mmCIF file of C-alpha atoms in Angstrom:
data_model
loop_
_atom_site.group_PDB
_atom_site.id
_atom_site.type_symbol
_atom_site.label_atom_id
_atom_site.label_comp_id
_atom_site.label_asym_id
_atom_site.label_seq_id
_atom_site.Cartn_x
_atom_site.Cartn_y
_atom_site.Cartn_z
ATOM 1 C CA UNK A 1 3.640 -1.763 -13.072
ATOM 2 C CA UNK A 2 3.508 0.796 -15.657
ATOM 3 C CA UNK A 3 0.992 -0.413 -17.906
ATOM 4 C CA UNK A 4 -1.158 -1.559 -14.812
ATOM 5 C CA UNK A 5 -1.089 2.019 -13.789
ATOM 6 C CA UNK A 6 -1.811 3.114 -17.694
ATOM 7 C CA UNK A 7 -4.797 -0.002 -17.787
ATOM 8 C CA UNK A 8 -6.417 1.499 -14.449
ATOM 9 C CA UNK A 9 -6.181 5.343 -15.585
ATOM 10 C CA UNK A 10 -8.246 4.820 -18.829
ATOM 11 C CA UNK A 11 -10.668 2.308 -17.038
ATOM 12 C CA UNK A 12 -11.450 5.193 -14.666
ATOM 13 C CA UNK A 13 -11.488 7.494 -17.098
ATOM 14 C CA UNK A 14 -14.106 5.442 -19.157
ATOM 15 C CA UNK A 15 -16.145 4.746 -15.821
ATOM 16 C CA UNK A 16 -16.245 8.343 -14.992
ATOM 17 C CA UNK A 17 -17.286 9.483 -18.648
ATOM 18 C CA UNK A 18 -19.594 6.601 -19.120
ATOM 19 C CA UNK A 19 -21.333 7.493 -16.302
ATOM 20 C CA UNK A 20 -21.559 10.714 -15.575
ATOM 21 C CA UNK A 21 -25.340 11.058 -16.709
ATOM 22 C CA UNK A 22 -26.007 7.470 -14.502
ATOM 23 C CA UNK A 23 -27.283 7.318 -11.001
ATOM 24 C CA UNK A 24 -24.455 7.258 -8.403
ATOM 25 C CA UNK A 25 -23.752 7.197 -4.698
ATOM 26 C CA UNK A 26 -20.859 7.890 -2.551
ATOM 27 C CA UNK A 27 -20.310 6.877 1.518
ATOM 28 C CA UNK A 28 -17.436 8.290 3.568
ATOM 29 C CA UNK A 29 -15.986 5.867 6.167
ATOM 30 C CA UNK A 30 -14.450 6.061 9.411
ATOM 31 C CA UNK A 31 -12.614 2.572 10.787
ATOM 32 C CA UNK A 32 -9.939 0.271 13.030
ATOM 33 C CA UNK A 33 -7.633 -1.827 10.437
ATOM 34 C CA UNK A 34 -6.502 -4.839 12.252
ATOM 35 C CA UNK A 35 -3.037 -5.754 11.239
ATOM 36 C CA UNK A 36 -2.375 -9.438 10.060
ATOM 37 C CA UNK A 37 0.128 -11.961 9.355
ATOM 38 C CA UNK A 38 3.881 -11.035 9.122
ATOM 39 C CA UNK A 39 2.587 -7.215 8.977
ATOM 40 C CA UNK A 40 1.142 -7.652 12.575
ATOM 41 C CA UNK A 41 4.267 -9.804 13.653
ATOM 42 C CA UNK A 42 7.246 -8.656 15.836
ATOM 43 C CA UNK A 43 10.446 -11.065 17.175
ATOM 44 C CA UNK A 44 12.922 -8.585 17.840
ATOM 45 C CA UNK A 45 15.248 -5.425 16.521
ATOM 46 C CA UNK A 46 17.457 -7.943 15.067
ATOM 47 C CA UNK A 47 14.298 -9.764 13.020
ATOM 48 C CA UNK A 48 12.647 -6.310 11.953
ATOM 49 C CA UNK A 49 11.749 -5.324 8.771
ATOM 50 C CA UNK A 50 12.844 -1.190 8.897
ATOM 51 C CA UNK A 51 16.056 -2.730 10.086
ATOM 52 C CA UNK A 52 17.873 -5.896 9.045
ATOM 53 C CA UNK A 53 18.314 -7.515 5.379
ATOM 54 C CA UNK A 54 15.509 -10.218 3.795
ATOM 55 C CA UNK A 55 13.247 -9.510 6.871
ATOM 56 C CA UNK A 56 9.267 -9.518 7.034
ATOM 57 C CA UNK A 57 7.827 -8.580 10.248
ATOM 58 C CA UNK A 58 6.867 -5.445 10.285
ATOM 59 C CA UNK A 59 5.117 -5.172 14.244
ATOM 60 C CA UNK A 60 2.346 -2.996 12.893
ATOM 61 C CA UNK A 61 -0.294 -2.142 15.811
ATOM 62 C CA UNK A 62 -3.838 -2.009 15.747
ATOM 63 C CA UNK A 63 -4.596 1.428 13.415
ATOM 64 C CA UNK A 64 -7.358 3.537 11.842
ATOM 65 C CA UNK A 65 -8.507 4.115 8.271
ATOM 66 C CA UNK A 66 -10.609 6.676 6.408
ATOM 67 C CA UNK A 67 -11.994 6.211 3.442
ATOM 68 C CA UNK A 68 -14.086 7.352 0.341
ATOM 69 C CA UNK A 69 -16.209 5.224 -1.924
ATOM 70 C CA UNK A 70 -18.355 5.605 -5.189
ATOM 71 C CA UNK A 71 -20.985 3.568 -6.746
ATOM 72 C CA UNK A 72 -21.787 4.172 -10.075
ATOM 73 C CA UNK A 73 -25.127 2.145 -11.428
ATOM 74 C CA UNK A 74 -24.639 0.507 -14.830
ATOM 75 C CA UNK A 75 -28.224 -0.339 -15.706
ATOM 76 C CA UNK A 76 -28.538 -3.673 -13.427
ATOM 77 C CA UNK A 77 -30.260 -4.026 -10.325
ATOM 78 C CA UNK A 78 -28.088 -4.061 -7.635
ATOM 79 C CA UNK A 79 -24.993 -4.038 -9.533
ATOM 80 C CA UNK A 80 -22.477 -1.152 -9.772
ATOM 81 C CA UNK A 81 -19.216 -0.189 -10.804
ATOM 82 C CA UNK A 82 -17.233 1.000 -7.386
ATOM 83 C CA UNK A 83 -14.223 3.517 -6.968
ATOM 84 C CA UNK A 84 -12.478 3.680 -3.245
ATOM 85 C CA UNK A 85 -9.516 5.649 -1.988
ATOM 86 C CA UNK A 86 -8.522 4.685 0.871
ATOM 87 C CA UNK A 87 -5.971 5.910 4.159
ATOM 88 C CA UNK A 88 -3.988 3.612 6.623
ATOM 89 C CA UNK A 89 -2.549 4.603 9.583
ATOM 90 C CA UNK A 90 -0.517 1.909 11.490
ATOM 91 C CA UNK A 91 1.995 2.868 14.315
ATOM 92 C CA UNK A 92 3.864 -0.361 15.920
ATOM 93 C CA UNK A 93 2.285 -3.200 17.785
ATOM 94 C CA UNK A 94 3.272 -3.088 21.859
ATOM 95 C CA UNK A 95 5.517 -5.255 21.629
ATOM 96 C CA UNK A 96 7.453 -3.312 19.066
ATOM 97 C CA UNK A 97 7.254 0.240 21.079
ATOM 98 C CA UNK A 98 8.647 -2.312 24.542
ATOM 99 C CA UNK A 99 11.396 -3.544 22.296
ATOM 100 C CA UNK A 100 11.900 0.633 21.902
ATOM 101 C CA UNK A 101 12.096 1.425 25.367
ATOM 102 C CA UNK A 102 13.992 -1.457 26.581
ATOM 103 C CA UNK A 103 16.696 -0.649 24.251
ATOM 104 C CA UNK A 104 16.617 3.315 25.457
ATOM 105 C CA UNK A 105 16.872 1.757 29.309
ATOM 106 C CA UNK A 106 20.188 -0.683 28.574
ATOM 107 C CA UNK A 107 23.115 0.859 27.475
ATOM 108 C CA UNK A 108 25.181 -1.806 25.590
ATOM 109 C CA UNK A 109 29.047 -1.830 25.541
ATOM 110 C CA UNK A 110 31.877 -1.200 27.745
ATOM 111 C CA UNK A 111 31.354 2.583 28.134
ATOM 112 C CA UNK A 112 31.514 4.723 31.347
ATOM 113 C CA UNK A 113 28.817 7.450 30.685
ATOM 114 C CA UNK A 114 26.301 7.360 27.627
ATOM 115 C CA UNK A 115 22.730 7.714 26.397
ATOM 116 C CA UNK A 116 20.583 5.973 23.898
ATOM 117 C CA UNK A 117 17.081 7.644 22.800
ATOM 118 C CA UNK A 118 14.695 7.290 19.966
ATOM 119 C CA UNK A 119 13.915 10.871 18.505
ATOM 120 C CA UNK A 120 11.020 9.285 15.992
ATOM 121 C CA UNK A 121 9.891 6.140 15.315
ATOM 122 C CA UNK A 122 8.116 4.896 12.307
ATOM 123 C CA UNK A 123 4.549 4.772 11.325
ATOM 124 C CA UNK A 124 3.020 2.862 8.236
ATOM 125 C CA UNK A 125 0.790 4.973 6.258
ATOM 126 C CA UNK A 126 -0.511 3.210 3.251
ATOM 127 C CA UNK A 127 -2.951 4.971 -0.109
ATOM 128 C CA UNK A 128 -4.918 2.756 -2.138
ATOM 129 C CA UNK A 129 -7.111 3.369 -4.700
ATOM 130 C CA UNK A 130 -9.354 0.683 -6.165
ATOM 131 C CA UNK A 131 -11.803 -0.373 -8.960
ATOM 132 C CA UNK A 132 -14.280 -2.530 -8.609
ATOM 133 C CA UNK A 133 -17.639 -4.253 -8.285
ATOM 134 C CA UNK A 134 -20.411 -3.526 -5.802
ATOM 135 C CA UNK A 135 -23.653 -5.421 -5.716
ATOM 136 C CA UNK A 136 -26.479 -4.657 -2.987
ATOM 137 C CA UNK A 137 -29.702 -6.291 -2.098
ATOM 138 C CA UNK A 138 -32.468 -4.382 0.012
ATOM 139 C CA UNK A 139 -34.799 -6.801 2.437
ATOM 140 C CA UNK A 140 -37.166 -3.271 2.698
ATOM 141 C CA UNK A 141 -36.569 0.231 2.079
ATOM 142 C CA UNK A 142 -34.731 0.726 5.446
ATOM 143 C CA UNK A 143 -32.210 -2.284 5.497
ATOM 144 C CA UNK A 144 -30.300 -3.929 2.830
ATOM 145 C CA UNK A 145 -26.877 -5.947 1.987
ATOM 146 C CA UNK A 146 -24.076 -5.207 0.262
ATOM 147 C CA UNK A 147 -20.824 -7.531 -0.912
ATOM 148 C CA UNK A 148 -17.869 -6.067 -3.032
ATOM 149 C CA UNK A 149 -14.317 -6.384 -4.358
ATOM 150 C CA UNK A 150 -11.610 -4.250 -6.373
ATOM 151 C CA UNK A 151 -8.358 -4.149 -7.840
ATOM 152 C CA UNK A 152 -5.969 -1.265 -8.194
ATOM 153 C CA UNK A 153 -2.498 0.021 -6.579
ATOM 154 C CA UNK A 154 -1.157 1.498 -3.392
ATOM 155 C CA UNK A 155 1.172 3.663 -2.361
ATOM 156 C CA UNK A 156 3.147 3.153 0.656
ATOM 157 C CA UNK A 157 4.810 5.582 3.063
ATOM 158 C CA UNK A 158 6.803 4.976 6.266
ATOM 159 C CA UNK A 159 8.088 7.607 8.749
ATOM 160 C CA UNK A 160 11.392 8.580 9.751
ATOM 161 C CA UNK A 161 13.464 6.480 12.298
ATOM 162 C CA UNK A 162 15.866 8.896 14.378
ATOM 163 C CA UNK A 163 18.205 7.585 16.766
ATOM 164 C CA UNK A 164 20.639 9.553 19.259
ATOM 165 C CA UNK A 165 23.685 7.792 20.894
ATOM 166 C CA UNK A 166 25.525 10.146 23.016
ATOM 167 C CA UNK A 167 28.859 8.322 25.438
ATOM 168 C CA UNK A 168 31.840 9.834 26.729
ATOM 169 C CA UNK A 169 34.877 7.270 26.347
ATOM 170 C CA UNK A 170 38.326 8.251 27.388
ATOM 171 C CA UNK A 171 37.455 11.514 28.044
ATOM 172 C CA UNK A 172 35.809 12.296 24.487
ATOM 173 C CA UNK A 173 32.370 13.131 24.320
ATOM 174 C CA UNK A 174 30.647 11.990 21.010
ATOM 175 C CA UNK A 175 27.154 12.171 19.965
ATOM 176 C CA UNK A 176 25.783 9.695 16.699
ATOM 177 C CA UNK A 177 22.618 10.673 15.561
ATOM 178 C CA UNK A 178 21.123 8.004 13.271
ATOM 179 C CA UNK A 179 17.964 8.734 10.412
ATOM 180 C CA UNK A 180 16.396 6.126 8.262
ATOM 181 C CA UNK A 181 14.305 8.269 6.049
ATOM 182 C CA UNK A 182 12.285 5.415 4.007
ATOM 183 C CA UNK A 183 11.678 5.531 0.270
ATOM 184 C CA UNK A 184 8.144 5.223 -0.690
ATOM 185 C CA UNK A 185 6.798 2.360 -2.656
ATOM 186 C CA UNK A 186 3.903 1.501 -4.951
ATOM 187 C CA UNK A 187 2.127 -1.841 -4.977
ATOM 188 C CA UNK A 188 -0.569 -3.984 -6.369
ATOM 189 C CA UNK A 189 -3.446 -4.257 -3.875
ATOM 190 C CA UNK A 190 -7.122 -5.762 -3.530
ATOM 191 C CA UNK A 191 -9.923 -5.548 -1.395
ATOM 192 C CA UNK A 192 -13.208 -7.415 -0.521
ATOM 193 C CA UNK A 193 -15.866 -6.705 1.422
ATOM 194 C CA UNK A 194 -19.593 -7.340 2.992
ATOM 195 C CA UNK A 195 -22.008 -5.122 5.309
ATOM 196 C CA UNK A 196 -25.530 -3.337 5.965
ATOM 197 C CA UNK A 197 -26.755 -0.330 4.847
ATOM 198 C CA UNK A 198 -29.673 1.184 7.487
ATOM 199 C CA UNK A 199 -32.541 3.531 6.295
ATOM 200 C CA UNK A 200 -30.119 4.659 3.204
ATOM 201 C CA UNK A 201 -27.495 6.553 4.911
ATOM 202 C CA UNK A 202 -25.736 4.380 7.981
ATOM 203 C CA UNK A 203 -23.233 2.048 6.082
ATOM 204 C CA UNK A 204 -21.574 -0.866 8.823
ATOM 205 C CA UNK A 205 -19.223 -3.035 7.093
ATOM 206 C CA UNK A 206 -16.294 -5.379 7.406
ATOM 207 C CA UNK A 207 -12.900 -5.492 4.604
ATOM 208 C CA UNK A 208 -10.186 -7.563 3.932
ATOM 209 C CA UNK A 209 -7.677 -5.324 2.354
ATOM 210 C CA UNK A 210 -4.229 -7.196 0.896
ATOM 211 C CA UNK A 211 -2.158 -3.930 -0.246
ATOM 212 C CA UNK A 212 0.400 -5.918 -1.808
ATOM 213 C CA UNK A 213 4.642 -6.544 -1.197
ATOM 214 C CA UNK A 214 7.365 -4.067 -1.618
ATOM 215 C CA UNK A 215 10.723 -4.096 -0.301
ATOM 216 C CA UNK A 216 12.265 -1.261 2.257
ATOM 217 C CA UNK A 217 15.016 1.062 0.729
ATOM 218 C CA UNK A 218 16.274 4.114 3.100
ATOM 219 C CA UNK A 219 18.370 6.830 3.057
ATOM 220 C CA UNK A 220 20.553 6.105 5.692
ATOM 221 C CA UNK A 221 22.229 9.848 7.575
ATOM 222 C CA UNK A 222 24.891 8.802 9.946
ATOM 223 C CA UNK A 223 25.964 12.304 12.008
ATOM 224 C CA UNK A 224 28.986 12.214 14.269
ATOM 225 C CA UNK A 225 29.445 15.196 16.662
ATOM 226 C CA UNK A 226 32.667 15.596 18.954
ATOM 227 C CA UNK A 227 32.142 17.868 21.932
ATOM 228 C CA UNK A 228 35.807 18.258 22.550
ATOM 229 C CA UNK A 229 36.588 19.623 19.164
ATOM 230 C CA UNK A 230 33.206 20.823 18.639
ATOM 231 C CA UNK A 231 33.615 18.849 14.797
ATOM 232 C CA UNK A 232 31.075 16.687 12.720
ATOM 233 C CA UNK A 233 31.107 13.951 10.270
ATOM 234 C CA UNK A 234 28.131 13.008 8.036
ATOM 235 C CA UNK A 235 27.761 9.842 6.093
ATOM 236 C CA UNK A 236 25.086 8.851 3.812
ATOM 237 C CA UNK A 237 23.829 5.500 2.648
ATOM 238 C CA UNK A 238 20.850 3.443 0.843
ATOM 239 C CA UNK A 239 20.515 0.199 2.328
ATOM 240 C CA UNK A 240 18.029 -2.065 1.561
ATOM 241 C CA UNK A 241 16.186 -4.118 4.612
ATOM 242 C CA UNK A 242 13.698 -6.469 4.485
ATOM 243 C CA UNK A 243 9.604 -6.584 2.713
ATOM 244 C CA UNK A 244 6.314 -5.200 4.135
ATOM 245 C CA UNK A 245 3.495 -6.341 2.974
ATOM 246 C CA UNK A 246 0.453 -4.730 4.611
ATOM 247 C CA UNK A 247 -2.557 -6.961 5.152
ATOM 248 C CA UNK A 248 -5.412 -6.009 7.211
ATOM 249 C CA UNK A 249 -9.004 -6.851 7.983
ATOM 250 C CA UNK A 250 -11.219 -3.887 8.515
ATOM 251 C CA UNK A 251 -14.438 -2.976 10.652
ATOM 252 C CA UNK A 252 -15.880 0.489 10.044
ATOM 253 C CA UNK A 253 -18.859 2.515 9.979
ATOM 254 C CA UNK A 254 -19.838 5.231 7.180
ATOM 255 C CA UNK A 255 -22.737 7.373 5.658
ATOM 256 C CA UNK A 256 -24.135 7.160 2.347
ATOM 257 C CA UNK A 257 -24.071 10.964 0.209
#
């Protein structure tokens, strides 16, 4: 991973230096990323990847993405070197935030009074930045086509889970409060894409973005607080669940700069 990170830093380097004099465009881009495969999928607490060991569904919902690109003109027609960084957001699928609720309404065990609740739940938020190719054909002056693909890494962050459990057994009130807070992770990823440019600025376009496996390590904060004594424990872990692997077709809109 290291030397594709060195092999990408002095190819960018080189594209930015080589072309600095050249003829280059840039498009910002506004879009819904529509989860796929086992990042879409959701079968349960018990089968979820933030949760249980050599799991791959990760229940990501329907999301947004912004986005910058760069197309840098090497001297043939309609072909260009192309830079992207990119920004995911994906909270969970509806199934996923029911599984949530249901669990906060039913109050497992053989316990008189208690409460569960979900203080946070987590979000996917995923970075990649690519290098690529970019080739473009205009019909006329006011409409042409575009089809591209790139290669580079991304880096991966998920939100917090926070869980309170709060019961009174045997006359002892106690209150476990629960936080995953989940390492980040790097990844290979690739993209490929088609669309329209319109009269030189409006950019519509559809991606397929792969951003590449990585498994789920946490710090795991387990805080027990009895009322009666007014005392509290804390115990810390690093478990490792299952593997996301964020793959996502993309429709978005942008202007040309």
């Amino acid at each position: 991973m290291n030397k594709l990170l060195k092999v990408f830093a002095m190819t960018l380097m080189l594209v930015l230096g080589g072309q600095a004099m050249a003829q280059s465009r840039g498009a910002m881009f506004l879009g819904a990323s529509f989860p796929m495969k086992d990042f879409a999928k959701f079968d349960g607490l018990n089968e979820f990847a933030l949760t249980t060991i050599d799991e791959n569904y990760a229940g990501a919902g329907i999301g947004f993405n912004a986005g910058i690109k760069w197309n840098f003109n090497i001297g043939v027609k309609g072909l260009g070197v192309m830079l992207s960084l990119d920004g995911f957001y994906n909270g969970p699928c509806e199934d996923l935030k029911n599984a949530y609720r249901n669990r906060e309404s039913s109050y497992d065990g053989q316990i008189v009074d208690g409460s569960f609740k979900y203080n946070a739940t987590p979000k996917y938020i995923n970075v990649p930045a690519m290098l690529g190719l970019n080739y473009s054909f205009h019909f006329n002056p006011n409409l042409g086509f575009y089809v591209e693909a790139g290669a580079g890494g991304n880096l991966r962050f998920i939100t917090d889970m926070e869980s309170v459990n709060r019961f009174t057994l045997a006359g002892i009130e106690t209150q476990i409060k629960e936080t995953n807070s989940y390492d980040k992770a790097f990844s290979f990823a690739y993209q490929a894409g088609i669309g329209f440019e319109v009269a030189k600025k409006l950019v519509i376009g559809c991606s397929f973005y792969d951003l590449g496996s990585a498994a789920v390590n946490a710090e795991k904060t387990v805080k027990t607080k009895t009322f009666n004594d007014n005392t509290t424990k804390t115990d810390e872990t690093y478990p490792s669940y299952g593997t996301i692997h964020p793959i996502m077709i993309l429709a978005r809109i942008g202007f040309s700069f």
